[in-house]
Amino acid sequence: MYDVIVVGARCAGAPTAMLLARTGYRVLLLEKAHFPKDKLSSHYLHQPAVASLDRWGLLEKVRATDCPPIDRVSYETSGVRLEASLLPFDGHSTVYAPRRFVLDPILADGAAAAGAEFREGCTVTGLLREGDRVAGVRYRTADGGEFSERAHLVVGADGMRSTVARFVDAPKILEDPPMTCTYYSYWEGLSTHWELYERSGRSAGVVPTNGGRTLVMAYFPQSEFRQVRTDAQTAYMDALRAVAPGLSDRLASCRQVERLYGTGEQLNFIRQASGPGWALVGDAAHHKDSIAARGITDAFLQVQMLTDYIGKDLHDPTALSAACRRYARDLEEKFTEFYRGTLGVAELEVPEEQVSFLRAISTDQTRVNRYFAMMSGIVTKDEFYNSEELQETLARV
């Protein structure tokens, strides 16, 4: 009998297993893949995610890879350019964008070092139940073996198409249609920081990552996905020329060193995140368009919230149920703002009033810094827009 079974060992599952194992619980961590294995991802860790890694004792392991530190961000749209140094969160103003085949094994190793039992190549095929309560999982190993394990709590951390969420029939509290599709690749010879570009109908993001390579992403409206995918490489390069001609010129002297990756599965939803004997974290609980690069950061925040709420009360059924209900309620409350804000960016529209506003604040570096801090979740939208000084600026726009 395990205390917790965590399904999925990437950015949500591995930290969940690690923190619960550190509390003293017996934890089983199941992963369908065999690490190291890459994954579609924007890689970027906002300052709160870096702070989480530091708090968990894993930041130095990320730093020890060849993932470059990032301390600047820039944004260009319609003739306006904003640039800033990143503001600190819990003392961290330097961020990273590690490849997933680098980051995910670090997280899984952290879980194993904490005492979690980590099994790779395991596909969950069903859930065990006691009445209406989830009481464990059935799974199949890569060699065809069939196994069942029981636990007080099953945590689904298995992505936006979560098997656990499907088996418990977790309802979607919020859901919106896909808004963008994205294609990206990796380049060598491109010196950069975190760069963002936006024009109506197109967006691009640039961030340095491991191996001296730079991730360059292009975003298109979801309505164009079928057309774009017929010749994605041409559409990708055309989009970069349209939205960021300066970047396109720089790429002319660089080398694309990996194939083009892409997806139209930019699903947008918040699911009910807990029920009797189960909870969901990461993309299983809350998935939104990758254009804001918040997936990993939000997963870390959810993990910390769930494990803090459970604390040492996992063996008390009443307390555990109360903790999981509180987690689900607070997840919906805390992440709806990020969700709505991301969908606003994913519209790929730059209204003239927004351009006027950005032009108005561009001469005040303090406000520019806080604007980017809002994008990283350090400053809330209300805190940014409701300041007296900013209201004076808005009145003049």
Coordinates of C-alpha atoms in Angstrom, one line a residue:
M1 CA 0.0 0.0 0.0
Y2 CA 1.5 3.3 -1.1
D3 CA 0.5 6.6 0.4
V4 CA 0.5 8.3 -3.0
I5 CA 0.8 7.2 -6.6
V6 CA 1.7 9.9 -9.0
V7 CA 1.1 9.3 -12.7
G8 CA 3.5 11.2 -14.9
A9 CA 7.0 12.1 -14.0
R10 CA 7.7 15.4 -15.8
C11 CA 7.4 19.0 -14.6
A12 CA 4.3 18.4 -12.4
G13 CA 4.5 14.8 -11.4
A14 CA 8.2 14.5 -10.4
P15 CA 8.2 17.5 -8.0
T16 CA 4.9 16.3 -6.5
A17 CA 6.4 12.9 -5.8
M18 CA 9.6 14.5 -4.5
L19 CA 7.9 16.9 -2.0
L20 CA 5.5 14.2 -0.7
A21 CA 8.4 11.7 -0.3
R22 CA 10.4 14.3 1.6
T23 CA 7.4 14.7 3.9
G24 CA 7.9 11.0 4.7
Y25 CA 5.2 9.4 2.6
R26 CA 5.6 6.2 0.6
V27 CA 5.3 7.4 -3.1
L28 CA 5.2 5.5 -6.4
L29 CA 6.0 7.6 -9.4
L30 CA 4.9 6.1 -12.8
E31 CA 6.0 7.4 -16.2
K32 CA 5.0 6.2 -19.6
A33 CA 8.3 7.3 -21.3
H34 CA 11.9 6.3 -20.7
F35 CA 14.1 9.3 -19.8
P36 CA 15.8 11.2 -21.2
K37 CA 13.1 12.0 -23.8
D38 CA 12.3 15.4 -25.4
K39 CA 8.8 16.9 -25.4
L40 CA 7.1 19.8 -27.2
S41 CA 7.8 22.7 -24.9
S42 CA 8.6 26.4 -24.8
H43 CA 11.1 25.6 -22.0
Y44 CA 11.0 29.0 -20.3
L45 CA 11.1 29.2 -16.5
H46 CA 9.8 32.5 -15.2
Q47 CA 11.3 33.8 -11.9
P48 CA 8.8 32.0 -9.6
A49 CA 9.8 28.7 -11.2
V50 CA 13.5 29.4 -10.7
A51 CA 12.7 30.3 -7.1
S52 CA 10.8 26.9 -6.7
L53 CA 13.9 25.0 -8.1
D54 CA 16.1 26.8 -5.6
R55 CA 13.7 26.1 -2.7
W56 CA 13.6 22.4 -3.7
G57 CA 17.4 22.2 -3.9
L58 CA 17.5 21.6 -7.7
L59 CA 18.5 24.9 -9.1
E60 CA 22.3 24.2 -9.0
K61 CA 21.7 21.0 -11.0
V62 CA 20.0 23.1 -13.8
R63 CA 22.8 25.7 -13.6
A64 CA 25.4 22.9 -13.9
T65 CA 24.1 22.1 -17.3
D66 CA 25.1 24.3 -20.3
C67 CA 21.8 26.2 -20.1
P68 CA 22.6 29.9 -20.3
P69 CA 21.3 32.4 -17.7
I70 CA 18.8 35.0 -19.0
D71 CA 18.4 38.4 -17.3
R72 CA 16.9 40.6 -20.0
V73 CA 13.7 40.6 -22.0
S74 CA 12.5 42.7 -25.0
Y75 CA 9.2 43.1 -26.8
E76 CA 8.5 44.7 -30.2
T77 CA 5.2 45.5 -31.8
S78 CA 4.1 48.0 -34.3
G79 CA 7.1 50.3 -34.1
V80 CA 7.3 50.1 -30.3
R81 CA 10.2 48.4 -28.5
L82 CA 10.3 47.7 -24.7
E83 CA 13.4 46.3 -23.1
A84 CA 14.0 45.6 -19.4
S85 CA 16.1 43.7 -16.9
L86 CA 14.1 41.1 -15.1
L87 CA 12.8 42.0 -11.7
P88 CA 13.6 39.6 -8.8
F89 CA 11.2 37.2 -7.2
D90 CA 12.4 35.7 -3.9
G91 CA 15.8 37.0 -4.8
H92 CA 15.9 35.5 -8.4
S93 CA 16.1 37.9 -11.3
T94 CA 18.0 35.4 -13.6
V95 CA 16.0 32.7 -15.4
Y96 CA 16.6 29.7 -17.6
A97 CA 15.0 27.8 -20.5
P98 CA 16.3 24.2 -20.3
R99 CA 15.5 21.6 -22.8
R100 CA 13.0 19.0 -21.5
F101 CA 15.4 16.1 -21.9
V102 CA 17.7 18.0 -19.5
L103 CA 15.1 19.3 -17.0
D104 CA 12.8 16.3 -16.7
P105 CA 15.5 13.8 -15.6
I106 CA 16.7 16.3 -13.0
L107 CA 13.2 16.5 -11.5
A108 CA 12.7 12.7 -11.7
D109 CA 16.1 12.1 -10.1
G110 CA 15.1 14.6 -7.3
A111 CA 12.0 12.5 -6.7
A112 CA 14.0 9.2 -6.5
A113 CA 16.6 10.8 -4.3
A114 CA 13.8 11.8 -1.9
G115 CA 12.7 8.2 -1.6
A116 CA 10.0 8.0 -4.3
E117 CA 9.9 4.7 -6.2
F118 CA 10.3 5.7 -9.9
R119 CA 9.2 3.3 -12.6
E120 CA 9.5 4.2 -16.3
G121 CA 7.8 2.6 -19.2
C122 CA 4.5 2.2 -17.3
T123 CA 1.1 2.9 -19.0
V124 CA -1.9 3.3 -16.6
T125 CA -4.8 1.2 -17.9
G126 CA -7.4 1.8 -15.2
L127 CA -8.1 2.9 -11.6
L128 CA -8.9 0.9 -8.5
R129 CA -11.9 2.0 -6.5
E130 CA -13.5 1.6 -3.1
G131 CA -17.0 2.8 -3.5
D132 CA -16.9 6.2 -5.1
R133 CA -13.3 6.7 -4.0
V134 CA -10.2 6.1 -6.2
A135 CA -7.9 3.7 -4.3
G136 CA -5.1 2.9 -6.7
V137 CA -4.1 2.2 -10.3
R138 CA -3.7 -0.6 -12.8
Y139 CA -0.8 -0.3 -15.2
R140 CA 1.1 -2.2 -17.9
T141 CA 4.9 -2.2 -18.2
A142 CA 6.8 -2.0 -21.5
D143 CA 7.4 -5.8 -21.4
G144 CA 3.6 -6.5 -21.2
G145 CA 3.4 -7.1 -17.5
E146 CA 0.1 -6.1 -15.8
F147 CA 0.2 -4.7 -12.3
S148 CA -2.1 -3.1 -9.7
E149 CA -1.0 -0.9 -6.8
R150 CA -3.1 0.7 -4.1
A151 CA -2.8 4.2 -2.5
H152 CA -4.6 6.7 -0.3
L153 CA -4.2 9.3 -3.1
V154 CA -3.7 9.1 -6.9
V155 CA -2.3 12.2 -8.5
G156 CA -2.7 12.7 -12.3
A157 CA 0.2 14.7 -13.7
D158 CA 0.0 13.1 -17.1
G159 CA -0.6 16.1 -19.4
M160 CA -3.5 17.9 -21.1
R161 CA -4.9 14.6 -22.3
S162 CA -4.6 13.1 -18.9
T163 CA -5.6 9.4 -18.5
V164 CA -6.3 9.9 -14.8
A165 CA -8.6 12.9 -15.7
R166 CA -10.4 10.7 -18.2
F167 CA -10.9 7.8 -15.8
V168 CA -12.3 10.0 -13.1
D169 CA -14.4 12.0 -15.6
A170 CA -13.0 15.3 -14.3
P171 CA -15.3 18.1 -15.6
K172 CA -13.9 21.2 -17.3
I173 CA -14.8 24.3 -15.3
L174 CA -13.5 26.6 -18.1
E175 CA -12.9 25.7 -21.7
D176 CA -12.2 27.8 -24.8
P177 CA -11.4 26.7 -28.4
P178 CA -7.8 26.5 -29.6
M179 CA -6.6 29.9 -30.7
T180 CA -3.1 29.4 -32.1
C181 CA -0.9 26.9 -33.7
T182 CA 2.9 27.0 -33.3
Y183 CA 6.0 25.8 -35.1
Y184 CA 9.6 26.1 -33.8
S185 CA 13.1 25.0 -34.3
Y186 CA 16.6 25.4 -32.8
W187 CA 19.4 27.6 -34.2
E188 CA 23.1 28.0 -33.7
G189 CA 25.0 31.2 -33.8
L190 CA 22.2 33.4 -32.6
S191 CA 23.2 35.6 -29.6
T192 CA 20.1 36.6 -27.7
H193 CA 18.1 37.1 -24.5
W194 CA 14.3 36.5 -24.1
E195 CA 12.8 38.2 -27.2
L196 CA 9.1 38.6 -28.0
Y197 CA 7.6 39.9 -31.2
E198 CA 4.0 40.6 -32.0
R199 CA 2.0 41.8 -35.0
S200 CA -1.6 41.3 -35.8
G201 CA -2.0 37.7 -37.0
R202 CA 1.6 36.6 -36.0
S203 CA 3.8 36.3 -33.0
A204 CA 7.3 35.0 -32.3
G205 CA 9.4 34.1 -29.3
V206 CA 13.2 33.6 -29.0
V207 CA 15.1 32.1 -26.0
P208 CA 18.5 30.6 -25.5
T209 CA 18.7 27.0 -24.3
N210 CA 21.1 24.1 -23.9
G211 CA 23.9 23.2 -26.3
G212 CA 24.6 26.7 -27.6
R213 CA 21.2 26.5 -29.3
T214 CA 18.4 29.1 -29.4
L215 CA 14.7 28.2 -29.6
V216 CA 12.8 30.3 -32.2
M217 CA 9.0 29.9 -32.1
A218 CA 6.4 31.3 -34.5
Y219 CA 2.7 31.5 -33.8
F220 CA -0.2 31.5 -36.3
P221 CA -4.0 31.7 -35.8
Q222 CA -5.5 28.2 -35.3
S223 CA -7.7 28.8 -38.3
E224 CA -4.6 28.7 -40.5
F225 CA -3.2 25.4 -39.1
R226 CA -4.3 23.2 -42.0
Q227 CA -2.8 25.6 -44.5
V228 CA 0.4 26.2 -42.5
R229 CA 1.2 22.5 -42.0
T230 CA 1.2 21.9 -45.8
D231 CA 4.6 23.7 -46.0
A232 CA 5.4 24.5 -42.4
Q233 CA 9.1 25.5 -43.0
T234 CA 8.1 28.2 -45.5
A235 CA 5.3 29.4 -43.4
Y236 CA 7.7 29.5 -40.4
M237 CA 10.3 31.6 -42.2
D238 CA 7.7 33.9 -43.7
A239 CA 6.1 34.5 -40.3
L240 CA 9.5 35.5 -38.8
R241 CA 10.2 37.9 -41.7
A242 CA 6.7 39.5 -41.2
V243 CA 6.7 39.8 -37.4
A244 CA 10.4 40.4 -36.7
P245 CA 12.4 41.4 -39.8
G246 CA 15.4 42.3 -37.7
L247 CA 15.5 38.8 -36.2
S248 CA 15.0 37.3 -39.7
D249 CA 18.1 39.2 -40.9
R250 CA 20.1 37.9 -37.9
L251 CA 19.0 34.3 -38.7
A252 CA 20.4 34.6 -42.2
S253 CA 23.9 34.2 -40.8
C254 CA 22.9 31.4 -38.4
R255 CA 22.2 27.7 -38.9
Q256 CA 18.9 25.8 -38.2
V257 CA 20.2 22.7 -36.6
E258 CA 17.1 20.7 -35.9
R259 CA 13.9 19.8 -37.8
L260 CA 10.8 21.9 -37.4
Y261 CA 8.5 20.9 -34.5
G262 CA 4.9 22.0 -34.3
T263 CA 1.4 21.5 -33.0
G264 CA -2.1 22.7 -33.4
E265 CA -3.2 21.1 -30.1
Q266 CA -3.1 24.4 -28.1
L267 CA -6.0 23.3 -25.8
N268 CA -7.5 25.8 -23.3
F269 CA -9.2 24.6 -20.1
I270 CA -9.3 24.4 -16.4
R271 CA -10.5 21.1 -15.0
Q272 CA -11.9 20.3 -11.6
A273 CA -8.6 19.5 -9.9
S274 CA -9.6 17.0 -7.2
G275 CA -12.2 14.4 -6.1
P276 CA -12.5 11.4 -3.8
G277 CA -9.0 9.9 -3.7
W278 CA -7.6 11.8 -6.6
A279 CA -6.0 15.2 -7.6
L280 CA -4.7 16.7 -10.9
V281 CA -1.6 18.9 -11.3
G282 CA 0.1 20.6 -14.2
D283 CA -1.4 20.4 -17.7
A284 CA -3.8 17.7 -16.5
A285 CA -5.5 20.3 -14.3
H286 CA -4.9 23.5 -16.3
H287 CA -3.7 23.9 -19.9
K288 CA -3.6 27.0 -22.0
D289 CA -1.9 28.3 -25.1
S290 CA 1.9 28.1 -24.9
I291 CA 2.3 31.6 -26.2
A292 CA 2.9 33.0 -22.7
A293 CA 5.4 30.2 -21.9
R294 CA 3.8 29.7 -18.4
G295 CA 3.2 25.9 -18.5
I296 CA 6.2 24.8 -16.4
T297 CA 6.0 27.8 -14.0
D298 CA 2.3 27.2 -13.3
A299 CA 2.9 23.5 -12.8
F300 CA 5.5 24.2 -10.1
L301 CA 3.2 26.6 -8.4
Q302 CA 0.4 24.1 -8.4
V303 CA 2.6 21.3 -7.1
Q304 CA 3.7 23.5 -4.2
M305 CA 0.2 24.4 -3.4
L306 CA -1.1 20.8 -3.4
T307 CA 1.7 19.4 -1.3
D308 CA 1.6 22.3 1.2
Y309 CA -2.2 21.8 1.7
I310 CA -1.7 18.1 2.2
G311 CA 1.1 18.5 4.6
K312 CA 1.3 15.8 7.2
D313 CA -2.5 15.0 7.1
L314 CA -2.5 12.5 4.2
H315 CA -3.5 9.6 6.6
D316 CA -6.5 11.5 7.9
P317 CA -9.2 10.9 5.3
T318 CA -11.2 14.0 6.4
A319 CA -8.2 16.3 6.4
L320 CA -7.0 14.9 3.1
S321 CA -10.4 15.5 1.5
A322 CA -10.5 19.0 2.8
A323 CA -6.9 19.7 1.6
C324 CA -7.8 18.5 -1.9
R325 CA -11.0 20.5 -2.1
R326 CA -9.1 23.6 -1.0
Y327 CA -6.4 22.9 -3.6
A328 CA -9.1 22.6 -6.4
R329 CA -10.9 25.8 -5.3
D330 CA -7.7 27.8 -5.0
L331 CA -6.3 26.5 -8.3
E332 CA -9.4 27.8 -10.1
E333 CA -9.2 31.1 -8.3
K334 CA -5.5 31.8 -8.7
F335 CA -5.0 30.6 -12.2
T336 CA -8.0 32.0 -14.0
E337 CA -6.3 35.4 -14.3
F338 CA -3.3 33.8 -16.0
Y339 CA -5.7 31.8 -18.2
R340 CA -7.7 34.8 -19.4
G341 CA -4.5 36.9 -19.9
T342 CA -2.9 34.2 -22.0
L343 CA -6.0 33.9 -24.2
G344 CA -5.9 37.6 -24.7
V345 CA -2.4 37.3 -26.1
A346 CA -3.3 34.3 -28.1
E347 CA -5.9 36.3 -30.1
L348 CA -2.8 37.6 -32.1
E349 CA -4.3 41.0 -32.3
V350 CA -2.6 44.3 -31.3
P351 CA -5.3 47.0 -30.9
E352 CA -4.2 50.5 -31.6
E353 CA -5.0 51.5 -28.0
Q354 CA -2.6 48.9 -26.7
V355 CA 0.1 50.2 -29.0
S356 CA -0.6 53.7 -27.8
F357 CA -0.4 52.5 -24.2
L358 CA 2.9 50.7 -24.7
R359 CA 4.3 53.7 -26.5
A360 CA 3.3 55.9 -23.5
I361 CA 5.0 53.7 -20.9
S362 CA 8.1 53.1 -23.1
T363 CA 9.9 56.2 -21.8
D364 CA 9.5 55.1 -18.1
Q365 CA 11.8 52.2 -17.4
T366 CA 10.2 51.5 -14.0
R367 CA 6.8 51.0 -15.6
V368 CA 8.4 48.9 -18.4
N369 CA 10.0 46.7 -15.7
R370 CA 6.7 46.2 -14.0
Y371 CA 5.0 45.4 -17.2
F372 CA 7.3 42.5 -17.8
A373 CA 7.0 41.5 -14.1
M374 CA 3.2 41.2 -14.7
M375 CA 3.9 38.9 -17.6
S376 CA 6.0 36.7 -15.3
G377 CA 3.4 36.6 -12.6
I378 CA 5.4 38.7 -10.1
V379 CA 3.0 41.6 -10.3
T380 CA -0.7 41.0 -10.6
K381 CA -2.7 42.6 -13.3
D382 CA -4.6 44.7 -10.7
E383 CA -1.4 45.8 -9.1
F384 CA 0.0 46.9 -12.4
Y385 CA -3.0 48.7 -13.9
N386 CA -4.4 50.2 -10.7
S387 CA -1.4 52.1 -9.6
E388 CA -2.1 55.9 -9.4
E389 CA 0.9 56.8 -11.6
L390 CA -0.2 54.4 -14.3
Q391 CA -3.8 55.7 -14.2
E392 CA -2.4 59.1 -15.0
T393 CA -0.6 57.6 -18.0
L394 CA -3.8 55.9 -19.2
A395 CA -5.7 59.1 -19.0
R396 CA -3.4 60.7 -21.5
V397 CA -3.6 57.8 -24.0

